[in-house]
PDB file of N, CA and C in Angstrom:
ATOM      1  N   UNK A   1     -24.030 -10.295   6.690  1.00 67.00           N
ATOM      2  CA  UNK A   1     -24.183  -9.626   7.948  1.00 67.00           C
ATOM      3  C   UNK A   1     -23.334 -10.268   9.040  1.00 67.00           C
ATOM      4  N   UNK A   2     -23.152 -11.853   9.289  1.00 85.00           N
ATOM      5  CA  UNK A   2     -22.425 -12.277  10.195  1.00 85.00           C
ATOM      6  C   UNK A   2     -20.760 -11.867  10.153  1.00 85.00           C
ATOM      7  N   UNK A   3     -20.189 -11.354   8.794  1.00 79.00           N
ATOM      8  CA  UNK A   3     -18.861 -11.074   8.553  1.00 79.00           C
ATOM      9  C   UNK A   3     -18.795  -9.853   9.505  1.00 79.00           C
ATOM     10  N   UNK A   4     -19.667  -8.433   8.867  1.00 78.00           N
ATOM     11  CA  UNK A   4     -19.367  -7.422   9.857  1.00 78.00           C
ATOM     12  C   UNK A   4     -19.654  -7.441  11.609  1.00 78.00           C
ATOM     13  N   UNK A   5     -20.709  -8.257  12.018  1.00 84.00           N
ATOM     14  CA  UNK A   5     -20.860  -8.652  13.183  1.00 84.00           C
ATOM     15  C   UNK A   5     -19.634  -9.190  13.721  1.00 84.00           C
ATOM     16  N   UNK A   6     -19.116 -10.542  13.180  1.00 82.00           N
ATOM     17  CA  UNK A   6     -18.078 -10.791  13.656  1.00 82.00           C
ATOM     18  C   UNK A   6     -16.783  -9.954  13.959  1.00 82.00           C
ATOM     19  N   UNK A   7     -16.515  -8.995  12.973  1.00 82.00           N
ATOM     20  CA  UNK A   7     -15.732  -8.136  12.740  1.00 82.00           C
ATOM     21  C   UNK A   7     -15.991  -6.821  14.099  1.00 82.00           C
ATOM     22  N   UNK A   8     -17.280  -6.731  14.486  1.00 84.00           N
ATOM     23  CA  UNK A   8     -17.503  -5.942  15.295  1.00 84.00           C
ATOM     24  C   UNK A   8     -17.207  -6.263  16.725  1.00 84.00           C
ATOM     25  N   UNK A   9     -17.669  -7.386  16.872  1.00 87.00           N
ATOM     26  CA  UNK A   9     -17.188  -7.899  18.235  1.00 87.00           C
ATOM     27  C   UNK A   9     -15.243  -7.991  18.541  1.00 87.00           C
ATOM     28  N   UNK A  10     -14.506  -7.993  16.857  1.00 86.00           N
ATOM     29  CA  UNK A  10     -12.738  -8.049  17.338  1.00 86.00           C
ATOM     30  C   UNK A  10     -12.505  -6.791  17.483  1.00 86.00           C
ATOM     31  N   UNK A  11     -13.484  -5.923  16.934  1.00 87.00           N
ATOM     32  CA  UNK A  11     -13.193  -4.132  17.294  1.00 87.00           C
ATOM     33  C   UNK A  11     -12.829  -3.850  16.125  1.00 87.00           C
ATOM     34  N   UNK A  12     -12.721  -4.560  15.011  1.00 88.00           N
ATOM     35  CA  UNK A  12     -12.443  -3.959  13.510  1.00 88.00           C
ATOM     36  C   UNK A  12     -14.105  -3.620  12.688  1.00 88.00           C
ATOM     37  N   UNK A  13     -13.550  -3.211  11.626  1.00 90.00           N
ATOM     38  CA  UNK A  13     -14.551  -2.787  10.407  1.00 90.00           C
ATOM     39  C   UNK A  13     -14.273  -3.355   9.034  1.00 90.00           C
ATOM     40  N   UNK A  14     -14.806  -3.355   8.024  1.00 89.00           N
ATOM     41  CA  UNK A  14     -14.456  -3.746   6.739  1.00 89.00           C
ATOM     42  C   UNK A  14     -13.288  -2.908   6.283  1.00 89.00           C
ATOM     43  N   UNK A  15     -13.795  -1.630   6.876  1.00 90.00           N
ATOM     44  CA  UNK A  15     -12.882  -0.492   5.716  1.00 90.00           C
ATOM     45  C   UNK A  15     -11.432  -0.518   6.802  1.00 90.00           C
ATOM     46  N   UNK A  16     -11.387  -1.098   8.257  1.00 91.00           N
ATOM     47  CA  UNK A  16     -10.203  -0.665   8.713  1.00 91.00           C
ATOM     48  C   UNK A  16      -9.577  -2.440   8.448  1.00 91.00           C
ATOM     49  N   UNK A  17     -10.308  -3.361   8.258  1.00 91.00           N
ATOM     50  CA  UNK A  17      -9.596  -4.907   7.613  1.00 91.00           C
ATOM     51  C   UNK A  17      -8.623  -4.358   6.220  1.00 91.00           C
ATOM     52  N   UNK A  18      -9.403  -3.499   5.297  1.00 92.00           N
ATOM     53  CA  UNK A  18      -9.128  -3.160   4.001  1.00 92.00           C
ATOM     54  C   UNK A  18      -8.340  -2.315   3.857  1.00 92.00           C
ATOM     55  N   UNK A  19      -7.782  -1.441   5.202  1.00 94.00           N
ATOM     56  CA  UNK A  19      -6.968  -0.573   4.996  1.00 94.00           C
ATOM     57  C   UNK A  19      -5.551  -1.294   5.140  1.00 94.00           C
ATOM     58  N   UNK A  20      -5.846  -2.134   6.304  1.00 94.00           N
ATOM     59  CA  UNK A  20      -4.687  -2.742   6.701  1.00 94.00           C
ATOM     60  C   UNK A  20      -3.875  -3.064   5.857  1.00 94.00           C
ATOM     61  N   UNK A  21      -4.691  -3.746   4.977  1.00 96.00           N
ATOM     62  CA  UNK A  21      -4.357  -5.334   3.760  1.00 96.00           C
ATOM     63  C   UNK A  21      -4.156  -4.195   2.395  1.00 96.00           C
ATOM     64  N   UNK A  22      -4.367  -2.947   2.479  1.00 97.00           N
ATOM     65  CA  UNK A  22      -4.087  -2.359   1.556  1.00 97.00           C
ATOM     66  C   UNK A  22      -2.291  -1.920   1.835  1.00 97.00           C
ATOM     67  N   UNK A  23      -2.008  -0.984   3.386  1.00 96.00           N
ATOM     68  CA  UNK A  23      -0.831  -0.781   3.439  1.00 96.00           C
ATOM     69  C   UNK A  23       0.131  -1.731   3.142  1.00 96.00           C
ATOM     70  N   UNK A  24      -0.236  -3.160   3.879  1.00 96.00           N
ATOM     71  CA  UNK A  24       0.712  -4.341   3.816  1.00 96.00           C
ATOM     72  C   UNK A  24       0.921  -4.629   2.166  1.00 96.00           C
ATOM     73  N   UNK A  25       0.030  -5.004   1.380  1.00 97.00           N
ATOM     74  CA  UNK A  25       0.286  -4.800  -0.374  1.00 97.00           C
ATOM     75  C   UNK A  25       1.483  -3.619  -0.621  1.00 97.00           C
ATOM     76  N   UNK A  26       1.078  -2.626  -0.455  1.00 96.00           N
ATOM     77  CA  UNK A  26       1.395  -1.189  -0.910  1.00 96.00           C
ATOM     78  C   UNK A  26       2.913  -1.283  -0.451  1.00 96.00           C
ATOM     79  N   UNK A  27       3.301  -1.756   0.505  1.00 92.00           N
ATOM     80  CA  UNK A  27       4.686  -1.873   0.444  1.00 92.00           C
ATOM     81  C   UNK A  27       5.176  -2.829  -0.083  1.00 92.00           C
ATOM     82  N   UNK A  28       4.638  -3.834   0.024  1.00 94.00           N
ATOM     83  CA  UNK A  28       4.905  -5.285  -1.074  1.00 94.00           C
ATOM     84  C   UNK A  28       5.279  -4.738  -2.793  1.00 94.00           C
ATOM     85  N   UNK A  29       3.767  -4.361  -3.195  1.00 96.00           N
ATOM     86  CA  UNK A  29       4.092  -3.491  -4.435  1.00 96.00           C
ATOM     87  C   UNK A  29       4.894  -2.629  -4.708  1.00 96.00           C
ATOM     88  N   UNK A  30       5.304  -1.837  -3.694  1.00 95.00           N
ATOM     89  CA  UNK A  30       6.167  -0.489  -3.996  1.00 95.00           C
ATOM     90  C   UNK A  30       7.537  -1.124  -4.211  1.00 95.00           C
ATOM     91  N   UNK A  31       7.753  -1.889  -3.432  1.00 91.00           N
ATOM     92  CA  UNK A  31       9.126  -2.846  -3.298  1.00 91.00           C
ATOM     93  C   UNK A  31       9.241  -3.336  -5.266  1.00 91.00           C
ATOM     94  N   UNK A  32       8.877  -3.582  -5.551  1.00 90.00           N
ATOM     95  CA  UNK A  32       9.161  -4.414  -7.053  1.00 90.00           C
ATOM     96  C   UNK A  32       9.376  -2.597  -8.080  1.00 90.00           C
ATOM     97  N   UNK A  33      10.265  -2.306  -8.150  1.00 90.00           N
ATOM     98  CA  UNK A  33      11.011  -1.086  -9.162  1.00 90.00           C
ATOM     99  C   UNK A  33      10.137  -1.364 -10.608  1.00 90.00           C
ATOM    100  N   UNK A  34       9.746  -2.806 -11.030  1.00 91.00           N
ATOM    101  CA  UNK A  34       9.456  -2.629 -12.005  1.00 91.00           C
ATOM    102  C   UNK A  34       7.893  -2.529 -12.117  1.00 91.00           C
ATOM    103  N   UNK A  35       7.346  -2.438 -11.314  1.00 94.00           N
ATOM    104  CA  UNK A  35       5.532  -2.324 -11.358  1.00 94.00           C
ATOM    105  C   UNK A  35       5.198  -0.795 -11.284  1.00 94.00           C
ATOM    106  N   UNK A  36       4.355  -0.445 -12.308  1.00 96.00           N
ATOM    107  CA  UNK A  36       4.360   0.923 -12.142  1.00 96.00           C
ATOM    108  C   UNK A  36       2.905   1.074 -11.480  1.00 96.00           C
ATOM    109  N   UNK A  37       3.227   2.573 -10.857  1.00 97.00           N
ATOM    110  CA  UNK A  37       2.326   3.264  -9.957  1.00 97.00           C
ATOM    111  C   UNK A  37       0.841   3.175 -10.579  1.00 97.00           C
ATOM    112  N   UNK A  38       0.425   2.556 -11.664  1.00 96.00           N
ATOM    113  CA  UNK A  38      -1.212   2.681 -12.149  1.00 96.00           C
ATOM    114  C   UNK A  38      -1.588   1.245 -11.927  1.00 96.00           C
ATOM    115  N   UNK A  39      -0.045   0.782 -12.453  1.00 97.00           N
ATOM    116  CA  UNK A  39      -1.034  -0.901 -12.068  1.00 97.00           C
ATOM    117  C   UNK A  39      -0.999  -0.915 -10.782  1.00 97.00           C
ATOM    118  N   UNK A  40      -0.366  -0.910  -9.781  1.00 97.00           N
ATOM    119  CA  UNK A  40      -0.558  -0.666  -8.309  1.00 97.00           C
ATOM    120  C   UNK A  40      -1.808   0.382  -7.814  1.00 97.00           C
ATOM    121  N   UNK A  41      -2.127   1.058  -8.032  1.00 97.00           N
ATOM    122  CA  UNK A  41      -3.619   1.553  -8.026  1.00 97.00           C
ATOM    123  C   UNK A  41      -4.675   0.286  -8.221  1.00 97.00           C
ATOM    124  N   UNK A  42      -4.376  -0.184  -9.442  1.00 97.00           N
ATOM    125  CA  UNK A  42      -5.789  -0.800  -9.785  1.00 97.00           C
ATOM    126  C   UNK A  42      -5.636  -2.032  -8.818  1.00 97.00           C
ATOM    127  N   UNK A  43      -4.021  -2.717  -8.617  1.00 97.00           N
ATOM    128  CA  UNK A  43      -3.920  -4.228  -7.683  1.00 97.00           C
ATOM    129  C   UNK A  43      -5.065  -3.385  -6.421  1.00 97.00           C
ATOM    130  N   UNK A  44      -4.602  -2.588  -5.790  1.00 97.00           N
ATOM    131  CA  UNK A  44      -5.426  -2.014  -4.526  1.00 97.00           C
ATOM    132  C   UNK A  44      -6.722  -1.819  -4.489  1.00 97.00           C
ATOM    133  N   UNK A  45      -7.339  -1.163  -5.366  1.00 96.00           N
ATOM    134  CA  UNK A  45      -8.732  -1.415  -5.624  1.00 96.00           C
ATOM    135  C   UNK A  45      -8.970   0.112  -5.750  1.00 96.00           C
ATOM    136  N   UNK A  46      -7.856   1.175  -6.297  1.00 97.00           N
ATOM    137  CA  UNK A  46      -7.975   2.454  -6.210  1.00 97.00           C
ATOM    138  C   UNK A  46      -8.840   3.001  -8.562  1.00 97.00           C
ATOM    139  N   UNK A  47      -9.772   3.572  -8.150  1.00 95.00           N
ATOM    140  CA  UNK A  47      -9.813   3.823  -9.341  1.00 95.00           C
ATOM    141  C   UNK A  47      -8.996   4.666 -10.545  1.00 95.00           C
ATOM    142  N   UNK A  48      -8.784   5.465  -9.943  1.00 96.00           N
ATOM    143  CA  UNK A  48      -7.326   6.064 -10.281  1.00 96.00           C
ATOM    144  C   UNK A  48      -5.973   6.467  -9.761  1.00 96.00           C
ATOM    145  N   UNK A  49      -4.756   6.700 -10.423  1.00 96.00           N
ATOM    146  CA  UNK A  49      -3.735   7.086  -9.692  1.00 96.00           C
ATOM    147  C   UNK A  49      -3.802   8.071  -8.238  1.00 96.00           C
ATOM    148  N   UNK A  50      -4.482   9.103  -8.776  1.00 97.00           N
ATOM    149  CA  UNK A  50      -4.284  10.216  -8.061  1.00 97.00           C
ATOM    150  C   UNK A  50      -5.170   9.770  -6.818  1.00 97.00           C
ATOM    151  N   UNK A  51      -6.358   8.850  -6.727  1.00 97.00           N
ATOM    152  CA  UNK A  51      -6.985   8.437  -5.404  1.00 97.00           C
ATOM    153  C   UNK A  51      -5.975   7.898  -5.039  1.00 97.00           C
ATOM    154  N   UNK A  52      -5.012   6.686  -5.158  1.00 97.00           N
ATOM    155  CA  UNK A  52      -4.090   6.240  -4.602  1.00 97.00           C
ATOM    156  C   UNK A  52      -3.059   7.283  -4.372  1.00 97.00           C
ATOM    157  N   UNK A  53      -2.393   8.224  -4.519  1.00 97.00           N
ATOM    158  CA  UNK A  53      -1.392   8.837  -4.075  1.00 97.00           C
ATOM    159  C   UNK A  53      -2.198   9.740  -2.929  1.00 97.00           C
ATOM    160  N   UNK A  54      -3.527   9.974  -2.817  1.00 97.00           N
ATOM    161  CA  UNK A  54      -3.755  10.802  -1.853  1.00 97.00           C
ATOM    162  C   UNK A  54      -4.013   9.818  -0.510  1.00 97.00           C
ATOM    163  N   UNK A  55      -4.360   8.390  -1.006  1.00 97.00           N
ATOM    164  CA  UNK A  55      -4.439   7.411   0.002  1.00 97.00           C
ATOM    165  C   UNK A  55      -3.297   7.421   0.596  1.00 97.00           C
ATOM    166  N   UNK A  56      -2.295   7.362  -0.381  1.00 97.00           N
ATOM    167  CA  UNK A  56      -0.440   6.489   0.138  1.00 97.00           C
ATOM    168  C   UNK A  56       0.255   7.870   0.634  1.00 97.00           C
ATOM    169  N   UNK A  57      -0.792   9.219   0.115  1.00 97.00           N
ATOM    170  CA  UNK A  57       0.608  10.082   1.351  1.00 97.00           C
ATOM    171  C   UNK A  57      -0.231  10.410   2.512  1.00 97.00           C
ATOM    172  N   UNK A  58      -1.422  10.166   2.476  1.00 96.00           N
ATOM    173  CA  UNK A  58      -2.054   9.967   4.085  1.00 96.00           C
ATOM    174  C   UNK A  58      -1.545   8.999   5.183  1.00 96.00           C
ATOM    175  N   UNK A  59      -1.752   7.831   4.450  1.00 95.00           N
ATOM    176  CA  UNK A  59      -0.864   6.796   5.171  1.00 95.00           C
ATOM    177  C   UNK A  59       0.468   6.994   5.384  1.00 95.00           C
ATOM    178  N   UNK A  60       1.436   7.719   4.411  1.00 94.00           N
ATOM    179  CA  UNK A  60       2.641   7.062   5.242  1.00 94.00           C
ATOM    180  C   UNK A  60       3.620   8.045   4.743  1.00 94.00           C
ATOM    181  N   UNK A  61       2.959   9.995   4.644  1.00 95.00           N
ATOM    182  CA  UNK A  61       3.322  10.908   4.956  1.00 95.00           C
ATOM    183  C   UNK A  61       4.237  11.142   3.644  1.00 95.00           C
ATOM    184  N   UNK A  62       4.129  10.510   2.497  1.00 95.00           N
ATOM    185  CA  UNK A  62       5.185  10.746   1.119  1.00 95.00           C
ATOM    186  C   UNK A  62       4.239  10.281  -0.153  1.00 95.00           C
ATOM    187  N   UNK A  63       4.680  10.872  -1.130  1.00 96.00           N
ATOM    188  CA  UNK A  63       3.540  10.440  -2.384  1.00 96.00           C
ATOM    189  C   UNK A  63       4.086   8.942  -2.770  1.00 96.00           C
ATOM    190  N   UNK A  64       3.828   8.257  -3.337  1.00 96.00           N
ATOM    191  CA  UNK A  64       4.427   6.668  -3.461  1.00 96.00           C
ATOM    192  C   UNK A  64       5.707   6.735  -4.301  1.00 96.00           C
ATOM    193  N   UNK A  65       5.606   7.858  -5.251  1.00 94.00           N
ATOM    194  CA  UNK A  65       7.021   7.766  -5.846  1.00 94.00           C
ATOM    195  C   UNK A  65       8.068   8.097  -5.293  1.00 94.00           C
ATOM    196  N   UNK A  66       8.236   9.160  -4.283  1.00 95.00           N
ATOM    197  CA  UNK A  66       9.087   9.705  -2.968  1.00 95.00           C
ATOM    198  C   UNK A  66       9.542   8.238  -2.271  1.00 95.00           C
ATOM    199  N   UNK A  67       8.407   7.435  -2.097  1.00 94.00           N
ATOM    200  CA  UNK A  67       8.570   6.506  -1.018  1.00 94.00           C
ATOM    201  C   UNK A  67       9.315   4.967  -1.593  1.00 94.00           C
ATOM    202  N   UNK A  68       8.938   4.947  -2.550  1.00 92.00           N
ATOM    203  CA  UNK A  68       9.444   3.836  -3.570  1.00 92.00           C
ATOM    204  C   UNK A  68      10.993   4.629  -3.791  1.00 92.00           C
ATOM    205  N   UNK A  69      11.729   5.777  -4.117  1.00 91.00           N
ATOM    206  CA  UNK A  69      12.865   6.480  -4.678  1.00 91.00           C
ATOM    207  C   UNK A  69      13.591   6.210  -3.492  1.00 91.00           C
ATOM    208  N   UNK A  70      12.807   6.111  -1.716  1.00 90.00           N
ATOM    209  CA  UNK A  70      13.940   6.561  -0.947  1.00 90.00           C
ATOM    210  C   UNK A  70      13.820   4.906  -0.535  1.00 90.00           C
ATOM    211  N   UNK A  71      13.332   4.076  -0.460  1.00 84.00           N
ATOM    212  CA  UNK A  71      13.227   2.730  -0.222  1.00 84.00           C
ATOM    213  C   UNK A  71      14.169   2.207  -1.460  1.00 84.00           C
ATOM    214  N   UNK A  72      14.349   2.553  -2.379  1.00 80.00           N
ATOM    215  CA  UNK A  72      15.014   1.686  -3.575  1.00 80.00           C
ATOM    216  C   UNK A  72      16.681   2.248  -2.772  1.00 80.00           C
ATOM    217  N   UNK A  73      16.881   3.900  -2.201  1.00 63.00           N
ATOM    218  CA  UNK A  73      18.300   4.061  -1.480  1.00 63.00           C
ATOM    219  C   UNK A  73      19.237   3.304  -0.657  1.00 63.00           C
ATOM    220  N   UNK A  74      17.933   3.233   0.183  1.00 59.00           N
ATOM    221  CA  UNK A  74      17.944   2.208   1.332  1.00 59.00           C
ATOM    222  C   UNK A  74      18.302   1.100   0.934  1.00 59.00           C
ATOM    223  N   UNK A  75      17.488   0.152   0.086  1.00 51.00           N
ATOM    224  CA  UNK A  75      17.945  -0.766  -0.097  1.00 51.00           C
ATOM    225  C   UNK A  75      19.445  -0.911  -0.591  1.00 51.00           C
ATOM    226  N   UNK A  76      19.552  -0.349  -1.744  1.00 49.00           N
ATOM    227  CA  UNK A  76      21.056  -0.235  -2.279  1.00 49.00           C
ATOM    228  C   UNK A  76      21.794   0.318  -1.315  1.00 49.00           C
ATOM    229  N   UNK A  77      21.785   1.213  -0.443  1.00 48.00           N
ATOM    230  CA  UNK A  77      22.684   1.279   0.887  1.00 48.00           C
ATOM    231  C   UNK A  77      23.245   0.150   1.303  1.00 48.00           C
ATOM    232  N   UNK A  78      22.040  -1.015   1.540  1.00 47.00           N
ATOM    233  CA  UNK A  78      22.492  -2.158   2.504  1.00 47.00           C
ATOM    234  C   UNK A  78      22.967  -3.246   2.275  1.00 47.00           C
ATOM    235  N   UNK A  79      22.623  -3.341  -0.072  1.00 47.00           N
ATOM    236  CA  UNK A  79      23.511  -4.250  -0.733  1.00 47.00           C
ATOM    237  C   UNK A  79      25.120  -4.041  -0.491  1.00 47.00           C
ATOM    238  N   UNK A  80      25.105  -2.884  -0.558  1.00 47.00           N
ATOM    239  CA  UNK A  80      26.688  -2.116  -0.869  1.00 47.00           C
ATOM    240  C   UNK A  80      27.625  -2.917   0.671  1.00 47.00           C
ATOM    241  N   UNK A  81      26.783  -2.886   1.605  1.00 46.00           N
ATOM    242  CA  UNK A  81      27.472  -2.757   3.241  1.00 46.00           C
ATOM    243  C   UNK A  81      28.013  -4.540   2.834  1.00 46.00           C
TER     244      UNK A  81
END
């Protein structure tokens, strides 16, 4: 009880601590080409794929494979420069 109390008085919640620490992963994870999209579900704490892709295109408006395809561009864009 003192965790969420405390948590209440900084103006956060469990589930908005957990969201945070989920996006910050989720790009961490997405970043590595070779981790695939199920084990990244389960690192997050998602029970299946498809809960995580409806999580990751809420958050950040692309399904994770879109977002991982145009981030892997990007990157190779900026090796090339």
């Amino acid at each position: 009880m003192a965790v969420h109390r405390h948590l209440a008085r900084s103006g956060e919640t469990f589930s908005s601590v957990l969201n945070s620490t989920r996006v910050q992963l989720a790009h961490q994870y997405l970043g590595n080409q070779n981790r695939p999209l199920t084990q990244i579900a389960e690192l997050l704490g998602f029970s299946a794929l498809s809960t995580f892709s409806r999580w990751f295109s809420g958050e950040f408006g692309s399904s994770p494979k879109a977002w991982r395809t145009a981030h892997r561009n990007t990157h190779s864009r900026h090796e090339a420069t």
